[in-house]
Amino acid sequence: MSNISAAITAVGAYVPEYVLTNAVLETLVDTNDEWITSRTGIKERRILKDSDKGTSFLGIEAAKDLLSKTDVDPSEIDMVIFATATPDLMVAATAAYAASAIHATNAFSYDLQAACSSFLYGMSTAARYIESGRYKKVLLIGADKMSSIIDYKDRTTCIIFGDGGGAALFEPNYEGLGVQDEYLRSDGIGRDFLRIEAGGSLLPPTQETVADKKHFVRQDGKTVFKYAVSNMADASSKIMERNNLTSKDVDWLIAHQANKRIVDATANRMGLASEKVLMNIDRYGNTTSATLPLLLSDYEKKLKKGDNLVFASFGGGFTWGSMYVKWAYNS
Ligand code: UT7
C-alpha cells in the first residue's frame, strides 16, 4: 500500500422533478400506502419523464452540481467512471458521453455495472487509481433511470424503484483520510432471483421478448431480501471487526437504500443507533447506483472531517460489500 489514500473531496446529486407518490401507485396497481410504507419505508420516488433523456442526463446534472461546489476545472479530471445498470445505449459508454458533456476533455472514461453495488464497487476502483499515484482526480458518477426498465403493472417492483444520480470526486490524501478498507463479494446464484431476462447476448430482443415483457426487471423479492439482509449485515460487521471498530467508533452507516428493513437489520447487527444511519429511501425509493451518493449529498453538512463512515450495499448478481472510509472535509 502506498502512503497516498483516496479521499472523497466533493459530492453532488440530481433527482428529476416529477414525484411518483404511493397515492399515484395505488391508481396503477393493487397496492396501498400502508403496505408500501410498512414493508419498504418508501413514500415517494422521482421519475425522469422526458422521453428524450436517458441515464446520462441524471449523471451529468449530478456532476455539474458537484463541479458548481468546487473550483475544479473539468479539464483537470483524469478519469470518469459511470456506475449504472441502465446505460443510455448497450454499446457506447455512457461515461464517455457524460465526460464530454461536462468538458472533462483530458479524461478517459468507462461504465461499471454491478447492479445496486455499482457505486460501491466504483468507489473501490476509483480508490485504486488514486492510490496508484498516477491519477489525481477521479470522478465517480452513479445514476440510473430505473423507470426505463420497470413494468408499472408489476406491483412487486414498481413500488420500489426511482430515478436519480449522484457523483463523488476522489483525490489523493496524505493525512490518512479517505478509503481505509473494503470487503467486496459476489455470487452468481443471484441471477436466478433478480434480472432482466432479454436484451442481452443470451436472449437478444425479438417481437416475442417484447410481447412477453422480458425487458423489464423482475425479482423474487423474498429471496433477494433474505440474501440482502444476511450479506449486507455480515459484510458490515466484518469490516468493523477487521478494523477494530466498535459501534461507538462508527459515526455513520451509509447503506444502499433498497428497503428500510434491510438497512435497519444491518444497523442492528452493527449495534448502531438510528441517529447514525443515513436514510432517504422515503423520498427517492431505490435508485440503484445513485443511492449512496444521494445520501452523501443529502447529509454532506453533517459529515465532519475524521468521521468514520461504513458503506454497505447489496444488489443483483448477487454483488455486495462494505467499505470503511474516514471522511476528509467539513462543508
Ligand atoms: O437493491 C437490491 C434489490 N432489491 C431488493 O433488495 C429488494 C428485496 N426485497 C424486498 O424489499 C421485499 O421482498 C419486497 C418489498 C419486494 C416485498 O416485501 P415482502 O415483505 O418480502 O413481501 P412478500 O413478497 O413476502 O409478499 C407479501 C404479500 C404477498 O401476498 P400473499 O401471498 O401473502 O397474499 C404479496 O402478493 O404482499 C403481497 N404484495 C403486495 N401487496 C400490496 C406484494 N407486493 C405488494 C404490493 N402491495 N406492492
Tab-separated table of C-alpha atoms and ligand atoms in Angstrom:
chain	number	residue	atom	x	y	z
A	1	MET	CA	0.000	0.000	0.000
A	2	SER	CA	1.236	3.494	-0.842
A	3	ASN	CA	1.185	6.396	1.610
A	4	ILE	CA	-1.442	8.005	-0.615
A	5	SER	CA	-5.014	7.374	0.418
A	6	ALA	CA	-8.057	8.119	-1.740
A	7	ALA	CA	-10.425	10.663	-0.247
A	8	ILE	CA	-13.800	11.934	-1.373
A	9	THR	CA	-13.338	15.708	-1.678
A	10	ALA	CA	-16.699	16.772	-3.159
A	11	VAL	CA	-20.157	15.343	-3.834
A	12	GLY	CA	-23.131	16.303	-5.996
A	13	ALA	CA	-26.594	14.989	-6.790
A	14	TYR	CA	-29.613	15.349	-9.023
A	15	VAL	CA	-33.155	13.995	-8.908
A	16	PRO	CA	-35.825	14.727	-11.520
A	17	GLU	CA	-38.754	16.967	-10.627
A	18	TYR	CA	-41.659	14.551	-11.075
A	19	VAL	CA	-42.703	12.926	-7.777
A	20	LEU	CA	-44.354	9.497	-8.002
A	21	THR	CA	-46.238	9.082	-4.717
A	22	ASN	CA	-47.689	5.956	-3.150
A	23	ALA	CA	-51.114	7.509	-3.777
A	24	VAL	CA	-50.455	7.588	-7.547
A	25	LEU	CA	-49.192	3.980	-7.466
A	26	GLU	CA	-52.489	2.988	-5.830
A	27	THR	CA	-54.171	4.028	-9.100
A	28	LEU	CA	-51.784	1.898	-11.218
A	29	VAL	CA	-51.593	-1.415	-9.319
A	30	ASP	CA	-53.322	-3.236	-6.455
A	31	THR	CA	-51.372	-1.741	-3.569
A	32	ASN	CA	-51.732	0.830	-0.811
A	33	ASP	CA	-49.688	3.408	1.058
A	34	GLU	CA	-49.788	1.447	4.319
A	35	TRP	CA	-48.350	-1.722	2.710
A	36	ILE	CA	-45.606	0.126	0.833
A	37	THR	CA	-44.591	2.230	3.848
A	38	SER	CA	-44.524	-0.622	6.354
A	39	ARG	CA	-42.778	-3.132	4.036
A	40	THR	CA	-40.241	-0.804	2.430
A	41	GLY	CA	-40.174	2.637	4.114
A	42	ILE	CA	-40.833	4.327	0.752
A	43	LYS	CA	-43.275	7.225	0.436
A	44	GLU	CA	-42.325	8.639	-2.958
A	45	ARG	CA	-39.759	8.416	-5.779
A	46	ARG	CA	-38.594	10.734	-8.545
A	47	ILE	CA	-39.170	9.853	-12.202
A	48	LEU	CA	-37.460	11.302	-15.279
A	49	LYS	CA	-40.442	11.930	-17.520
A	50	ASP	CA	-38.648	13.378	-20.576
A	51	SER	CA	-38.660	10.573	-23.127
A	52	ASP	CA	-35.636	12.055	-24.948
A	53	LYS	CA	-33.395	11.866	-21.845
A	54	GLY	CA	-31.530	8.798	-20.618
A	55	THR	CA	-29.466	7.975	-17.553
A	56	SER	CA	-26.603	10.184	-18.778
A	57	PHE	CA	-28.779	13.251	-18.116
A	58	LEU	CA	-29.140	12.321	-14.428
A	59	GLY	CA	-25.394	11.697	-14.083
A	60	ILE	CA	-24.368	14.837	-15.957
A	61	GLU	CA	-26.625	17.022	-13.804
A	62	ALA	CA	-25.180	15.408	-10.643
A	63	ALA	CA	-21.620	16.010	-11.898
A	64	LYS	CA	-22.482	19.642	-12.703
A	65	ASP	CA	-23.865	20.064	-9.179
A	66	LEU	CA	-20.580	18.706	-7.786
A	67	LEU	CA	-18.455	20.951	-10.009
A	68	SER	CA	-20.517	24.024	-9.053
A	69	LYS	CA	-19.422	23.467	-5.417
A	70	THR	CA	-15.682	23.259	-6.180
A	71	ASP	CA	-13.115	25.250	-8.117
A	72	VAL	CA	-12.021	22.159	-10.043
A	73	ASP	CA	-11.509	22.828	-13.740
A	74	PRO	CA	-13.137	19.844	-15.557
A	75	SER	CA	-10.100	19.588	-17.839
A	76	GLU	CA	-8.073	18.505	-14.754
A	77	ILE	CA	-10.199	15.366	-14.266
A	78	ASP	CA	-8.151	12.276	-15.159
A	79	MET	CA	-10.968	9.769	-15.395
A	80	VAL	CA	-14.725	9.394	-15.191
A	81	ILE	CA	-16.322	6.153	-14.003
A	82	PHE	CA	-20.053	5.925	-14.695
A	83	ALA	CA	-21.679	3.360	-12.400
A	84	THR	CA	-25.026	2.316	-13.832
A	85	ALA	CA	-27.324	-0.605	-14.565
A	86	THR	CA	-29.263	1.410	-17.158
A	87	PRO	CA	-26.722	2.838	-19.621
A	88	ASP	CA	-28.031	5.154	-22.342
A	89	LEU	CA	-27.060	2.607	-25.025
A	90	MET	CA	-25.977	-1.038	-24.989
A	91	VAL	CA	-22.740	-0.098	-26.764
A	92	ALA	CA	-21.004	3.327	-26.491
A	93	ALA	CA	-20.029	4.052	-22.896
A	94	THR	CA	-22.371	6.454	-21.114
A	95	ALA	CA	-19.239	7.584	-19.232
A	96	ALA	CA	-17.630	8.918	-22.419
A	97	TYR	CA	-20.726	10.920	-23.309
A	98	ALA	CA	-21.032	12.317	-19.765
A	99	ALA	CA	-17.319	13.198	-19.582
A	100	SER	CA	-17.564	15.198	-22.809
A	101	ALA	CA	-20.754	16.902	-21.654
A	102	ILE	CA	-19.020	18.257	-18.534
A	103	HIS	CA	-15.884	19.209	-20.550
A	104	ALA	CA	-13.627	16.638	-18.900
A	105	THR	CA	-11.611	16.814	-22.097
A	106	ASN	CA	-8.476	15.106	-20.743
A	107	ALA	CA	-10.234	12.207	-19.064
A	108	PHE	CA	-10.620	8.577	-20.028
A	109	SER	CA	-13.867	7.010	-19.005
A	110	TYR	CA	-15.864	3.817	-18.801
A	111	ASP	CA	-19.046	2.332	-17.364
A	112	LEU	CA	-19.159	-0.019	-14.396
A	113	GLN	CA	-22.123	-2.379	-13.943
A	114	ALA	CA	-22.690	-4.334	-10.750
A	115	ALA	CA	-26.428	-3.628	-10.300
A	116	CYS	CA	-27.138	-1.979	-6.929
A	117	SER	CA	-23.481	-2.377	-5.891
A	118	SER	CA	-22.194	-0.431	-8.921
A	119	PHE	CA	-21.366	2.684	-6.897
A	120	LEU	CA	-19.680	0.799	-4.044
A	121	TYR	CA	-17.547	-1.182	-6.491
A	122	GLY	CA	-16.868	2.105	-8.315
A	123	MET	CA	-15.564	3.573	-5.054
A	124	SER	CA	-13.120	0.681	-4.844
A	125	THR	CA	-11.991	1.215	-8.456
A	126	ALA	CA	-11.649	4.987	-8.029
A	127	ALA	CA	-9.614	4.480	-4.856
A	128	ARG	CA	-7.155	2.102	-6.548
A	129	TYR	CA	-6.483	4.578	-9.394
A	130	ILE	CA	-5.790	7.363	-6.879
A	131	GLU	CA	-3.647	5.156	-4.596
A	132	SER	CA	-1.504	4.217	-7.611
A	133	GLY	CA	-0.213	7.788	-7.630
A	134	ARG	CA	-0.735	8.074	-11.387
A	135	TYR	CA	-4.136	9.821	-11.260
A	136	LYS	CA	-5.096	12.874	-9.188
A	137	LYS	CA	-8.772	13.414	-9.905
A	138	VAL	CA	-11.238	10.579	-10.464
A	139	LEU	CA	-14.905	11.453	-10.852
A	140	LEU	CA	-17.291	8.648	-9.924
A	141	ILE	CA	-20.860	9.107	-11.136
A	142	GLY	CA	-23.698	6.789	-10.077
A	143	ALA	CA	-27.012	7.167	-11.880
A	144	ASP	CA	-29.959	5.090	-13.002
A	145	LYS	CA	-33.140	5.737	-14.914
A	146	MET	CA	-34.873	2.761	-13.310
A	147	SER	CA	-38.221	3.848	-14.781
A	148	SER	CA	-36.879	2.725	-18.184
A	149	ILE	CA	-36.856	-0.935	-17.064
A	150	ILE	CA	-39.875	-1.025	-14.756
A	151	ASP	CA	-43.226	-2.599	-15.585
A	152	TYR	CA	-45.731	-0.237	-13.987
A	153	LYS	CA	-48.220	-3.117	-13.877
A	154	ASP	CA	-45.937	-5.226	-11.622
A	155	ARG	CA	-46.637	-4.241	-8.006
A	156	THR	CA	-43.639	-6.167	-6.693
A	157	THR	CA	-41.142	-3.884	-8.483
A	158	CYS	CA	-42.838	-0.601	-9.456
A	159	ILE	CA	-43.300	0.467	-5.844
A	160	ILE	CA	-39.595	0.134	-5.080
A	161	PHE	CA	-37.538	1.873	-7.738
A	162	GLY	CA	-36.916	5.515	-8.657
A	163	ASP	CA	-34.617	7.615	-10.854
A	164	GLY	CA	-31.663	9.686	-9.674
A	165	GLY	CA	-27.988	10.497	-9.962
A	166	GLY	CA	-25.064	11.320	-7.731
A	167	ALA	CA	-21.347	11.976	-8.018
A	168	ALA	CA	-18.213	11.933	-5.872
A	169	LEU	CA	-14.739	13.263	-6.620
A	170	PHE	CA	-11.757	11.201	-5.413
A	171	GLU	CA	-8.372	12.870	-4.815
A	172	PRO	CA	-5.122	11.869	-3.067
A	173	ASN	CA	-4.896	12.462	0.684
A	174	TYR	CA	-1.661	12.436	2.685
A	175	GLU	CA	-3.197	12.667	6.197
A	176	GLY	CA	-4.505	9.090	6.238
A	177	LEU	CA	-8.094	10.129	5.497
A	178	GLY	CA	-10.307	8.540	2.832
A	179	VAL	CA	-10.747	4.868	1.960
A	180	GLN	CA	-9.320	2.615	4.706
A	181	ASP	CA	-10.591	-0.891	3.928
A	182	GLU	CA	-13.098	-2.851	1.887
A	183	TYR	CA	-14.787	-6.242	1.837
A	184	LEU	CA	-16.410	-6.941	-1.552
A	185	ARG	CA	-18.061	-10.161	-2.687
A	186	SER	CA	-20.292	-11.654	-5.410
A	187	ASP	CA	-22.249	-14.869	-6.033
A	188	GLY	CA	-23.607	-15.828	-9.466
A	189	ILE	CA	-26.524	-17.672	-7.893
A	190	GLY	CA	-28.184	-14.261	-7.790
A	191	ARG	CA	-29.055	-14.122	-11.453
A	192	ASP	CA	-31.871	-16.610	-10.899
A	193	PHE	CA	-33.556	-14.205	-8.495
A	194	LEU	CA	-33.072	-10.678	-9.860
A	195	ARG	CA	-32.647	-9.886	-13.543
A	196	ILE	CA	-33.817	-8.606	-16.898
A	197	GLU	CA	-34.239	-11.745	-18.951
A	198	ALA	CA	-33.977	-10.416	-22.509
A	199	GLY	CA	-31.973	-7.830	-24.420
A	200	GLY	CA	-28.532	-9.252	-23.680
A	201	SER	CA	-26.485	-11.784	-25.658
A	202	LEU	CA	-28.267	-14.745	-24.054
A	203	LEU	CA	-31.695	-13.701	-25.283
A	204	PRO	CA	-31.491	-10.876	-27.838
A	205	PRO	CA	-34.595	-8.761	-28.406
A	206	THR	CA	-37.360	-10.145	-30.606
A	207	GLN	CA	-41.020	-9.269	-31.055
A	208	GLU	CA	-41.783	-12.144	-28.658
A	209	THR	CA	-39.473	-10.910	-25.911
A	210	VAL	CA	-41.152	-7.519	-26.098
A	211	ALA	CA	-44.657	-9.022	-26.135
A	212	ASP	CA	-43.731	-11.244	-23.170
A	213	LYS	CA	-42.418	-8.209	-21.239
A	214	LYS	CA	-38.987	-9.770	-20.819
A	215	HIS	CA	-37.180	-6.419	-20.971
A	216	PHE	CA	-38.370	-5.376	-17.532
A	217	VAL	CA	-36.565	-6.076	-14.272
A	218	ARG	CA	-38.068	-8.962	-12.280
A	219	GLN	CA	-37.160	-10.225	-8.857
A	220	ASP	CA	-38.056	-12.867	-6.336
A	221	GLY	CA	-38.318	-10.241	-3.623
A	222	LYS	CA	-38.440	-12.591	-0.648
A	223	THR	CA	-35.269	-14.461	-1.669
A	224	VAL	CA	-33.396	-11.254	-2.545
A	225	PHE	CA	-34.474	-9.809	0.801
A	226	LYS	CA	-33.026	-12.764	2.726
A	227	TYR	CA	-29.687	-12.664	0.913
A	228	ALA	CA	-29.521	-8.859	1.244
A	229	VAL	CA	-30.136	-8.851	4.992
A	230	SER	CA	-27.612	-11.554	5.817
A	231	ASN	CA	-24.856	-10.439	3.412
A	232	MET	CA	-25.019	-6.685	3.993
A	233	ALA	CA	-25.035	-7.170	7.762
A	234	ASP	CA	-22.267	-9.760	7.514
A	235	ALA	CA	-20.007	-7.559	5.327
A	236	SER	CA	-20.500	-4.511	7.555
A	237	SER	CA	-19.743	-6.366	10.776
A	238	LYS	CA	-16.656	-7.964	9.152
A	239	ILE	CA	-15.355	-4.503	8.214
A	240	MET	CA	-15.863	-3.371	11.808
A	241	GLU	CA	-14.088	-6.413	13.286
A	242	ARG	CA	-11.185	-6.202	10.850
A	243	ASN	CA	-10.579	-2.539	11.718
A	244	ASN	CA	-11.240	-2.890	15.466
A	245	LEU	CA	-14.214	-0.563	15.219
A	246	THR	CA	-16.854	-0.712	17.938
A	247	SER	CA	-20.338	0.703	17.410
A	248	LYS	CA	-19.113	3.791	19.304
A	249	ASP	CA	-16.323	4.335	16.761
A	250	VAL	CA	-18.665	4.269	13.748
A	251	ASP	CA	-20.150	7.728	13.141
A	252	TRP	CA	-22.346	6.927	10.128
A	253	LEU	CA	-23.748	3.939	8.260
A	254	ILE	CA	-24.256	4.744	4.572
A	255	ALA	CA	-26.195	1.789	3.229
A	256	HIS	CA	-27.800	1.105	-0.128
A	257	GLN	CA	-31.441	2.166	0.072
A	258	ALA	CA	-33.218	-0.986	-1.143
A	259	ASN	CA	-35.617	-1.447	1.720
A	260	LYS	CA	-35.662	0.298	5.107
A	261	ARG	CA	-35.981	-3.083	6.826
A	262	ILE	CA	-32.724	-4.295	5.209
A	263	VAL	CA	-30.873	-1.153	6.349
A	264	ASP	CA	-32.340	-1.422	9.868
A	265	ALA	CA	-31.239	-5.079	10.104
A	266	THR	CA	-27.696	-4.103	9.074
A	267	ALA	CA	-27.595	-1.266	11.622
A	268	ASN	CA	-28.895	-3.648	14.311
A	269	ARG	CA	-26.181	-6.195	13.634
A	270	MET	CA	-23.603	-3.383	13.885
A	271	GLY	CA	-25.149	-2.177	17.156
A	272	LEU	CA	-25.763	1.305	15.740
A	273	ALA	CA	-28.382	3.756	17.000
A	274	SER	CA	-30.789	5.030	14.332
A	275	GLU	CA	-29.300	8.573	14.544
A	276	LYS	CA	-26.147	7.202	12.928
A	277	VAL	CA	-27.969	5.648	9.993
A	278	LEU	CA	-28.307	7.840	6.910
A	279	MET	CA	-31.723	7.312	5.334
A	280	ASN	CA	-33.611	8.926	2.446
A	281	ILE	CA	-35.428	5.932	0.961
A	282	ASP	CA	-38.740	7.567	1.958
A	283	ARG	CA	-38.185	10.301	-0.663
A	284	TYR	CA	-36.364	8.528	-3.510
A	285	GLY	CA	-37.002	4.762	-3.229
A	286	ASN	CA	-34.280	2.505	-4.604
A	287	THR	CA	-32.307	4.472	-7.222
A	288	THR	CA	-29.822	1.563	-7.691
A	289	SER	CA	-26.410	3.152	-8.483
A	290	ALA	CA	-27.416	6.545	-7.083
A	291	THR	CA	-28.432	5.653	-3.514
A	292	LEU	CA	-25.003	6.074	-1.871
A	293	PRO	CA	-24.051	9.428	-3.474
A	294	LEU	CA	-27.594	10.755	-2.897
A	295	LEU	CA	-27.112	10.009	0.813
A	296	LEU	CA	-23.699	11.711	0.810
A	297	SER	CA	-25.152	14.767	-0.870
A	298	ASP	CA	-28.241	15.000	1.369
A	299	TYR	CA	-26.196	14.610	4.568
A	300	GLU	CA	-22.990	16.369	3.425
A	301	LYS	CA	-23.288	19.141	6.042
A	302	LYS	CA	-23.487	16.636	8.908
A	303	LEU	CA	-20.332	14.755	7.904
A	304	LYS	CA	-17.230	16.058	9.673
A	305	LYS	CA	-13.556	15.643	8.848
A	306	GLY	CA	-12.245	12.486	10.527
A	307	ASP	CA	-15.699	10.847	10.911
A	308	ASN	CA	-15.742	7.069	10.476
A	309	LEU	CA	-18.156	6.038	7.722
A	310	VAL	CA	-19.166	2.472	6.929
A	311	PHE	CA	-20.681	1.994	3.460
A	312	ALA	CA	-22.693	-1.114	2.589
A	313	SER	CA	-24.568	-2.377	-0.435
A	314	PHE	CA	-26.284	-5.425	-1.887
A	315	GLY	CA	-27.560	-5.923	-5.427
A	316	GLY	CA	-28.264	-8.104	-8.422
A	317	GLY	CA	-25.718	-10.682	-9.482
A	318	PHE	CA	-25.529	-11.048	-6.484
A	319	THR	CA	-22.986	-8.342	-5.646
A	320	TRP	CA	-22.379	-6.897	-2.185
A	321	GLY	CA	-19.873	-5.498	0.214
A	322	SER	CA	-18.809	-2.895	2.706
A	323	MET	CA	-16.191	-0.134	2.852
A	324	TYR	CA	-14.640	1.811	5.692
A	325	VAL	CA	-13.913	5.462	4.879
A	326	LYS	CA	-12.596	8.329	7.002
A	327	TRP	CA	-14.391	11.495	5.853
A	328	ALA	CA	-11.948	14.123	4.636
A	329	TYR	CA	-13.602	17.555	4.790
A	330	ASN	CA	-16.063	19.865	6.517
A	331	SER	CA	-18.555	21.547	4.192
B	1	UT7	O1	-31.481	-3.384	-4.391
B	1	UT7	C1	-31.414	-4.776	-4.300
B	1	UT7	C2	-32.563	-5.361	-4.953
B	1	UT7	N1	-33.820	-5.456	-4.321
B	1	UT7	C3	-34.059	-5.642	-3.030
B	1	UT7	O2	-33.222	-5.605	-2.168
B	1	UT7	C4	-35.472	-5.956	-2.685
B	1	UT7	C5	-35.560	-7.024	-1.643
B	1	UT7	N2	-36.944	-7.410	-1.351
B	1	UT7	C6	-37.810	-6.589	-0.738
B	1	UT7	O3	-37.530	-5.443	-0.447
B	1	UT7	C7	-39.144	-7.164	-0.340
B	1	UT7	O4	-39.126	-8.571	-0.521
B	1	UT7	C8	-40.344	-6.586	-1.151
B	1	UT7	C9	-40.580	-5.138	-0.736
B	1	UT7	C10	-40.104	-6.689	-2.640
B	1	UT7	C11	-41.621	-7.362	-0.802
B	1	UT7	O5	-41.841	-7.339	0.604
B	1	UT7	P1	-42.125	-8.700	1.409
B	1	UT7	O6	-42.350	-8.304	2.811
B	1	UT7	O7	-40.967	-9.633	1.136
B	1	UT7	O8	-43.450	-9.204	0.771
B	1	UT7	P2	-43.742	-10.606	0.059
B	1	UT7	O9	-43.103	-10.668	-1.281
B	1	UT7	O10	-43.477	-11.713	1.030
B	1	UT7	O11	-45.298	-10.502	-0.136
B	1	UT7	C12	-46.223	-10.492	0.965
B	1	UT7	C13	-47.629	-10.306	0.435
B	1	UT7	C14	-47.955	-11.235	-0.728
B	1	UT7	O12	-49.304	-11.576	-0.627
B	1	UT7	P3	-49.733	-13.012	-0.026
B	1	UT7	O13	-49.109	-14.025	-0.920
B	1	UT7	O14	-49.186	-13.043	1.379
B	1	UT7	O15	-51.225	-12.970	-0.087
B	1	UT7	C15	-47.779	-10.356	-1.946
B	1	UT7	O16	-48.544	-10.773	-3.043
B	1	UT7	O17	-47.769	-8.976	-0.070
B	1	UT7	C16	-48.228	-9.008	-1.441
B	1	UT7	N3	-47.648	-7.893	-2.157
B	1	UT7	C17	-48.192	-6.657	-2.142
B	1	UT7	N4	-49.286	-6.168	-1.536
B	1	UT7	C18	-49.570	-4.871	-1.711
B	1	UT7	C19	-46.527	-7.867	-2.907
B	1	UT7	N5	-46.323	-6.626	-3.396
B	1	UT7	C20	-47.346	-5.858	-2.928
B	1	UT7	C21	-47.699	-4.505	-3.071
B	1	UT7	N6	-48.806	-4.049	-2.446
B	1	UT7	N7	-46.950	-3.637	-3.814
